[in-house]
DNA sequence: CGACATTAAATGTATGTACATATATTTGCA
DNA sequence: TGCAAATATATGTACATACATTTAATGTCG
């Protein structure tokens, strides 16, 4: 049993109560998970938000997505999908065309190159994604219930 | 019972398993909590990382802290404490002086103005910090145990 | 029809994150 | 002593976040 408690991770010996500890613990653990993932993406020259947008586009494929749809499905709704798409377009991973039926909107499509890239990444990334596998299924269910309740 | 499940929040109807759902849920909830806090800080012209550094400095007061000590205690250890201190110095909330006993290091001290600011913020911020209060104490304990286990 | 609000996306600006590199000081040891 | 390694911080660059503002297209209602 070599679990590292949050107290030790950030060298703060005492929390006011379990709520404050939970708050810090949640932020810290989420950041920790994201860094694990980001490291796996670096060798494919993708950042985490870029990867997430590509996954949404693959889910839509072969239908296009608009910027609005990307924002709706993104975890961080206030981030700037438009500029992340810029970077993906520059790498040839997505295309942008004005939507014919609504010229305010932009149809964004994933390219073949990006689909192949995702395919190569799938196995590699999945193997590293499962830090949560340290939990039993029951514990994972419990975690989801607690998190949903926090945002109530 | 109007708990909003993560499936609905990001409009993704199906997850592969409870682990994948837990991963997404954790990242999403942490971001949600941080935004709640950031909104409370905005009226005081502080960002969340700036506030966190001020709190660490208050904990040290009247002893100074070095950049190294700030990094040790920060939640995000790879971020750039030096530049956050820049911003705080520009606002007159901290002072920087070369450490006499080790001229490589910098003694960072919180100013009276910052101590007063934190005092004004304490009540305001605490009232908004406790989104986790939707949990019972037992649930908060459970959450902490699960999070520690994930990082094992 | 035409002014006005609404919607979709892009842009501007300040801040922070992530990582590599630079600069200065101190330490260790041949 | 002197020189390489280690330490403490700062700086450079690319990217993302947060929020306000702008631009263009569409809807609506008098």
Coordinates of C-alpha atoms (C1' of nucleotides) in Angstrom, one line a residue:
Chain A
X1 CA 0.0 0.0 0.0
X2 CA 2.0 3.0 -1.3
X3 CA -0.8 5.4 -2.0
X4 CA 0.5 9.0 -1.9
X5 CA -1.9 11.1 0.0
X6 CA -2.7 14.6 -1.3
X7 CA -1.2 16.1 2.0
X8 CA 2.2 14.7 1.0
X9 CA 1.9 15.5 -2.7
X10 CA 1.6 19.3 -2.1
X11 CA 3.4 19.3 1.3
X12 CA 0.5 20.8 3.1
X13 CA 0.1 18.8 6.3
X14 CA -3.3 19.9 7.4
X15 CA -6.6 20.7 5.7
X16 CA -9.5 22.6 7.3
X17 CA -11.9 19.8 6.6
X18 CA -12.6 17.0 4.2
X19 CA -14.4 19.4 1.9
X20 CA -11.3 21.7 1.4
X21 CA -9.2 18.6 1.1
X22 CA -11.6 17.2 -1.5
X23 CA -11.5 20.4 -3.5
X24 CA -7.7 20.5 -3.6
X25 CA -7.5 16.8 -4.3
X26 CA -9.9 17.0 -7.2
X27 CA -8.1 19.9 -8.9
X28 CA -4.7 18.2 -8.3
X29 CA -5.8 14.8 -9.6
X30 CA -7.4 16.2 -12.7
X31 CA -4.2 18.1 -13.6
X32 CA -2.2 15.0 -12.9
X33 CA -4.3 12.9 -15.3
X34 CA -4.2 15.6 -18.0
X35 CA -0.4 15.7 -17.8
X36 CA -0.2 12.0 -18.2
X37 CA -2.2 12.2 -21.4
X38 CA -0.5 15.3 -22.8
X39 CA 2.9 13.5 -22.5
X40 CA 1.5 10.6 -24.6
X41 CA 0.3 13.1 -27.3
X42 CA 3.5 15.0 -27.6
X43 CA 5.2 12.3 -29.7
X44 CA 2.4 12.7 -32.2
X45 CA 2.7 16.5 -32.2
X46 CA -0.8 17.0 -30.9
X47 CA -1.9 18.9 -27.8
X48 CA -4.7 17.5 -25.7
X49 CA -7.3 20.0 -26.9
X50 CA -6.3 19.4 -30.5
X51 CA -6.7 15.6 -29.9
X52 CA -10.1 16.1 -28.3
X53 CA -11.4 18.1 -31.2
X54 CA -10.1 15.5 -33.7
X55 CA -12.0 12.8 -31.7
X56 CA -15.2 14.8 -31.9
X57 CA -14.7 15.3 -35.7
X58 CA -14.1 11.5 -36.1
X59 CA -17.4 10.9 -34.3
X60 CA -19.2 13.1 -36.8
X61 CA -17.3 11.8 -39.8
X62 CA -18.2 11.8 -42.7
X63 CA -20.6 14.6 -41.6
X64 CA -19.0 18.0 -41.0
X65 CA -19.1 19.8 -37.7
X66 CA -19.5 23.5 -37.0
X67 CA -17.5 25.5 -34.5
X68 CA -20.7 25.6 -32.4
X69 CA -21.0 21.9 -32.3
X70 CA -17.3 21.5 -31.2
X71 CA -17.9 23.9 -28.4
X72 CA -21.0 22.1 -27.3
X73 CA -19.1 18.8 -27.0
X74 CA -15.8 20.2 -25.6
X75 CA -15.0 19.7 -22.0
X76 CA -14.0 23.3 -21.6
X77 CA -16.8 25.3 -23.1
X78 CA -15.1 28.7 -22.7
X79 CA -12.0 27.8 -24.7
X80 CA -11.5 29.0 -28.2
X81 CA -12.4 26.3 -30.6
X82 CA -11.8 28.6 -33.6
X83 CA -8.1 28.9 -32.9
X84 CA -7.5 25.3 -32.1
X85 CA -9.1 24.5 -35.5
X86 CA -6.6 27.0 -37.0
X87 CA -3.7 24.9 -35.7
X88 CA -5.3 21.7 -37.0
X89 CA -5.9 23.2 -40.4
X90 CA -2.3 24.3 -40.6
X91 CA -1.2 20.7 -40.0
X92 CA -3.5 19.4 -42.7
X93 CA -5.7 17.5 -40.2
X94 CA -9.0 19.3 -40.9
X95 CA -10.5 21.3 -43.7
X96 CA -12.7 24.4 -43.4
X97 CA -15.4 25.3 -45.9
X98 CA -18.2 27.8 -45.7
X99 CA -21.4 26.0 -45.0
X100 CA -23.6 26.3 -48.1
X101 CA -26.9 26.4 -46.3
X102 CA -25.8 29.0 -43.7
X103 CA -23.0 31.2 -44.9
X104 CA -22.3 32.4 -41.3
X105 CA -21.3 28.8 -40.3
X106 CA -18.2 26.9 -41.3
X107 CA -18.2 23.2 -42.1
X108 CA -15.2 21.5 -40.5
X109 CA -14.1 18.0 -41.6
X110 CA -11.5 15.6 -40.5
X111 CA -9.0 14.6 -43.2
X112 CA -7.8 11.1 -44.2
X113 CA -4.4 12.0 -42.7
X114 CA -6.0 12.7 -39.4
X115 CA -8.1 9.6 -39.4
X116 CA -4.9 7.5 -40.0
X117 CA -3.1 9.4 -37.2
X118 CA -5.9 8.7 -34.7
X119 CA -5.8 5.1 -35.7
X120 CA -2.1 4.9 -34.9
X121 CA -2.7 6.7 -31.6
X122 CA -5.7 4.7 -30.4
X123 CA -3.8 1.7 -29.1
X124 CA -0.9 3.7 -27.8
X125 CA -3.1 6.2 -26.0
X126 CA -5.6 3.8 -24.6
X127 CA -2.9 1.9 -22.8
X128 CA -1.9 5.1 -21.0
X129 CA -5.4 6.4 -20.4
X130 CA -6.3 3.9 -17.9
X131 CA -4.9 5.3 -14.7
X132 CA -8.4 4.9 -13.4
X133 CA -8.0 1.2 -13.7
X134 CA -6.5 1.3 -10.3
X135 CA -10.2 1.5 -9.2
X136 CA -12.6 -1.4 -9.2
X137 CA -15.7 -1.0 -11.3
X138 CA -17.7 -0.3 -8.2
X139 CA -15.4 2.4 -7.1
X140 CA -15.5 4.0 -10.6
X141 CA -19.3 4.0 -10.4
X142 CA -19.1 5.6 -6.9
X143 CA -16.7 8.3 -8.2
X144 CA -19.0 9.2 -11.0
X145 CA -22.0 9.6 -8.6
X146 CA -19.9 11.8 -6.3
X147 CA -18.7 14.0 -9.1
X148 CA -22.2 14.5 -10.5
X149 CA -23.5 15.4 -7.1
X150 CA -20.8 18.0 -6.6
X151 CA -22.0 19.9 -9.7
X152 CA -25.6 19.7 -8.6
Chain B
X1 CA -33.3 15.3 -7.6
X2 CA -32.0 17.4 -10.5
X3 CA -28.5 16.2 -10.7
X4 CA -27.1 16.8 -14.2
X5 CA -25.2 13.7 -15.4
X6 CA -21.9 14.2 -17.2
X7 CA -23.6 12.5 -20.3
X8 CA -25.9 15.5 -20.5
X9 CA -23.4 18.2 -19.7
X10 CA -21.2 17.4 -22.7
X11 CA -24.0 15.8 -24.8
X12 CA -22.2 12.5 -25.2
X13 CA -24.8 9.9 -24.7
X14 CA -22.6 6.8 -24.3
X15 CA -19.3 6.1 -22.6
X16 CA -17.2 3.0 -23.2
X17 CA -17.2 2.1 -19.6
X18 CA -17.3 3.6 -16.1
X19 CA -13.5 4.3 -16.3
X20 CA -13.7 6.4 -19.4
X21 CA -16.7 8.2 -17.9
X22 CA -14.9 8.7 -14.7
X23 CA -11.9 10.2 -16.5
X24 CA -14.1 12.7 -18.4
X25 CA -16.2 13.4 -15.4
X26 CA -13.1 14.2 -13.2
X27 CA -11.6 16.6 -15.7
X28 CA -14.9 18.3 -16.4
X29 CA -15.8 18.7 -12.7
X30 CA -12.4 20.1 -11.8
X31 CA -12.7 22.7 -14.6
X32 CA -16.2 23.5 -13.4
X33 CA -15.0 24.1 -9.9
X34 CA -12.1 26.3 -11.0
X35 CA -14.3 28.5 -13.1
X36 CA -16.6 29.0 -10.1
X37 CA -13.7 30.2 -8.1
X38 CA -12.1 32.3 -10.8
X39 CA -15.4 34.2 -11.2
X40 CA -15.3 35.1 -7.5
X41 CA -11.7 36.3 -7.8
X42 CA -12.3 38.5 -10.8
X43 CA -14.0 41.3 -8.9
X44 CA -10.8 41.5 -6.8
X45 CA -8.6 41.6 -9.9
X46 CA -6.9 38.4 -9.1
X47 CA -6.5 35.2 -11.1
X48 CA -6.7 31.9 -9.4
X49 CA -3.0 31.1 -9.6
X50 CA -2.2 34.6 -8.2
X51 CA -4.6 34.0 -5.3
X52 CA -3.0 30.7 -4.6
X53 CA 0.4 32.1 -4.4
X54 CA -0.8 34.9 -2.1
X55 CA -2.3 32.3 0.2
X56 CA 1.0 30.4 0.4
X57 CA 2.8 33.7 1.1
X58 CA 0.3 34.5 3.9
X59 CA 1.0 31.1 5.3
X60 CA 4.7 31.9 5.5
X61 CA 4.3 35.5 6.7
X62 CA 6.3 37.2 8.1
X63 CA 9.0 34.8 6.9
X64 CA 9.8 35.2 3.2
X65 CA 9.3 32.5 0.6
X66 CA 11.6 31.6 -2.4
X67 CA 10.3 30.7 -5.8
X68 CA 11.3 27.1 -5.1
X69 CA 9.1 27.0 -2.0
X70 CA 6.2 28.4 -4.0
X71 CA 6.6 25.7 -6.7
X72 CA 6.8 23.0 -4.1
X73 CA 3.4 24.0 -2.6
X74 CA 1.7 24.9 -5.8
X75 CA -0.9 22.5 -7.2
X76 CA 0.5 22.8 -10.7
X77 CA 4.2 22.2 -10.3
X78 CA 5.2 22.8 -13.9
X79 CA 3.7 26.3 -14.1
X80 CA 5.8 29.4 -14.0
X81 CA 5.8 30.8 -10.5
X82 CA 8.4 33.5 -11.5
X83 CA 6.0 35.2 -13.9
X84 CA 3.0 35.0 -11.6
X85 CA 5.1 36.8 -9.0
X86 CA 5.9 39.4 -11.7
X87 CA 2.2 40.2 -11.9
X88 CA 1.8 40.3 -8.2
X89 CA 4.8 42.6 -7.8
X90 CA 3.4 45.0 -10.4
X91 CA 0.2 45.2 -8.4
X92 CA 2.2 46.0 -5.2
X93 CA 1.0 42.7 -3.6
X94 CA 4.4 41.2 -3.1
X95 CA 8.0 42.4 -2.8
X96 CA 11.1 40.7 -4.2
X97 CA 14.6 41.1 -2.7
X98 CA 17.7 39.2 -3.3
X99 CA 18.2 36.7 -0.5
X100 CA 21.2 37.8 1.6
X101 CA 22.4 34.4 2.5
X102 CA 22.2 32.9 -1.0
X103 CA 22.3 35.5 -3.7
X104 CA 20.9 33.0 -6.3
X105 CA 17.6 33.0 -4.4
X106 CA 15.0 35.6 -4.1
X107 CA 13.0 36.4 -0.9
X108 CA 9.4 37.0 -1.8
X109 CA 7.2 38.7 0.9
X110 CA 3.5 39.5 0.9
X111 CA 2.7 43.2 1.5
X112 CA 0.3 44.7 4.0
X113 CA -2.0 45.7 1.1
X114 CA -2.2 42.0 0.0
X115 CA -2.9 40.9 3.6
X116 CA -5.8 43.3 3.7
X117 CA -7.1 42.2 0.3
X118 CA -7.0 38.5 1.4
X119 CA -8.9 39.4 4.6
X120 CA -11.6 41.1 2.5
X121 CA -11.7 38.1 0.2
X122 CA -11.8 35.4 2.9
X123 CA -15.5 35.6 3.7
X124 CA -16.6 36.2 0.2
X125 CA -14.6 33.4 -1.3
X126 CA -15.3 30.8 1.4
X127 CA -19.0 31.2 0.8
X128 CA -18.5 30.3 -2.8
X129 CA -15.8 27.7 -2.3
X130 CA -18.1 25.1 -0.9
X131 CA -19.6 23.5 -3.9
X132 CA -18.4 20.3 -2.3
X133 CA -20.9 20.9 0.6
X134 CA -23.5 19.1 -1.5
X135 CA -21.6 16.0 -0.3
X136 CA -22.0 14.6 3.2
X137 CA -18.8 14.3 5.2
X138 CA -18.8 10.6 4.6
X139 CA -19.0 11.2 0.8
X140 CA -16.2 13.7 1.0
X141 CA -14.0 11.2 2.8
X142 CA -14.9 8.6 0.1
X143 CA -14.0 11.0 -2.7
X144 CA -10.6 11.7 -1.2
X145 CA -9.8 8.0 -0.9
X146 CA -10.8 7.4 -4.5
X147 CA -8.8 10.3 -5.8
X148 CA -5.7 9.2 -3.9
X149 CA -6.1 5.7 -5.2
X150 CA -6.3 6.9 -8.8
X151 CA -2.8 8.6 -8.5
X152 CA -1.3 5.5 -7.0
Chain C
dC1 C1' -39.1 46.6 -47.5
dG2 C1' -35.9 48.0 -44.0
dA3 C1' -34.1 48.9 -39.3
dC4 C1' -32.7 46.1 -35.5
dA5 C1' -31.8 42.1 -32.9
dT6 C1' -29.7 37.6 -33.2
dT7 C1' -26.4 34.2 -34.5
dA8 C1' -21.8 32.1 -36.1
dA9 C1' -17.3 32.7 -36.2
dA10 C1' -13.0 35.3 -35.9
dT11 C1' -10.0 38.5 -33.6
dG12 C1' -7.7 41.2 -29.7
dT13 C1' -5.5 41.3 -25.3
dA14 C1' -4.0 39.6 -21.0
dT15 C1' -2.9 35.7 -18.5
dG16 C1' -1.3 31.1 -17.7
dT17 C1' 0.9 26.4 -19.1
dA18 C1' 4.7 23.6 -20.7
dC19 C1' 9.0 22.9 -21.8
dA20 C1' 13.7 24.3 -23.3
dT21 C1' 17.4 27.3 -22.6
dA22 C1' 20.1 31.1 -20.5
dT23 C1' 22.3 33.6 -16.6
dA24 C1' 24.2 34.0 -12.3
dT25 C1' 25.7 32.0 -8.0
dT26 C1' 27.3 28.5 -5.2
dT27 C1' 29.3 23.9 -4.2
dG28 C1' 32.4 20.1 -4.7
dC29 C1' 36.5 18.2 -5.6
dA30 C1' 40.8 17.2 -8.5
Chain D
dT1 C1' 43.0 27.4 -6.5
dG2 C1' 40.2 26.6 -10.4
dC3 C1' 36.9 24.4 -13.0
dA4 C1' 32.9 21.5 -13.7
dA5 C1' 28.4 20.3 -11.8
dA6 C1' 24.6 21.7 -9.4
dT7 C1' 21.2 25.1 -7.9
dA8 C1' 17.9 29.3 -8.2
dT9 C1' 15.7 32.0 -11.0
dA10 C1' 14.6 34.3 -15.3
dT11 C1' 13.6 34.3 -20.2
dG12 C1' 11.9 32.6 -24.9
dT13 C1' 8.5 30.4 -27.6
dA14 C1' 4.4 27.9 -28.7
dC15 C1' 0.0 26.9 -27.3
dA16 C1' -4.3 27.4 -24.6
dT17 C1' -7.7 29.9 -21.6
dA18 C1' -10.8 33.7 -20.6
dC19 C1' -13.4 37.3 -21.9
dA20 C1' -14.6 41.4 -24.7
dT21 C1' -15.2 43.1 -29.2
dT22 C1' -15.7 42.8 -34.2
dT23 C1' -17.5 41.2 -38.7
dA24 C1' -20.6 39.1 -41.5
dA25 C1' -25.0 36.7 -42.4
dT26 C1' -29.6 35.7 -41.2
dG27 C1' -34.2 36.4 -38.9
dT28 C1' -37.9 39.2 -37.5
dC29 C1' -41.3 42.4 -37.2
dG30 C1' -43.2 47.1 -37.7

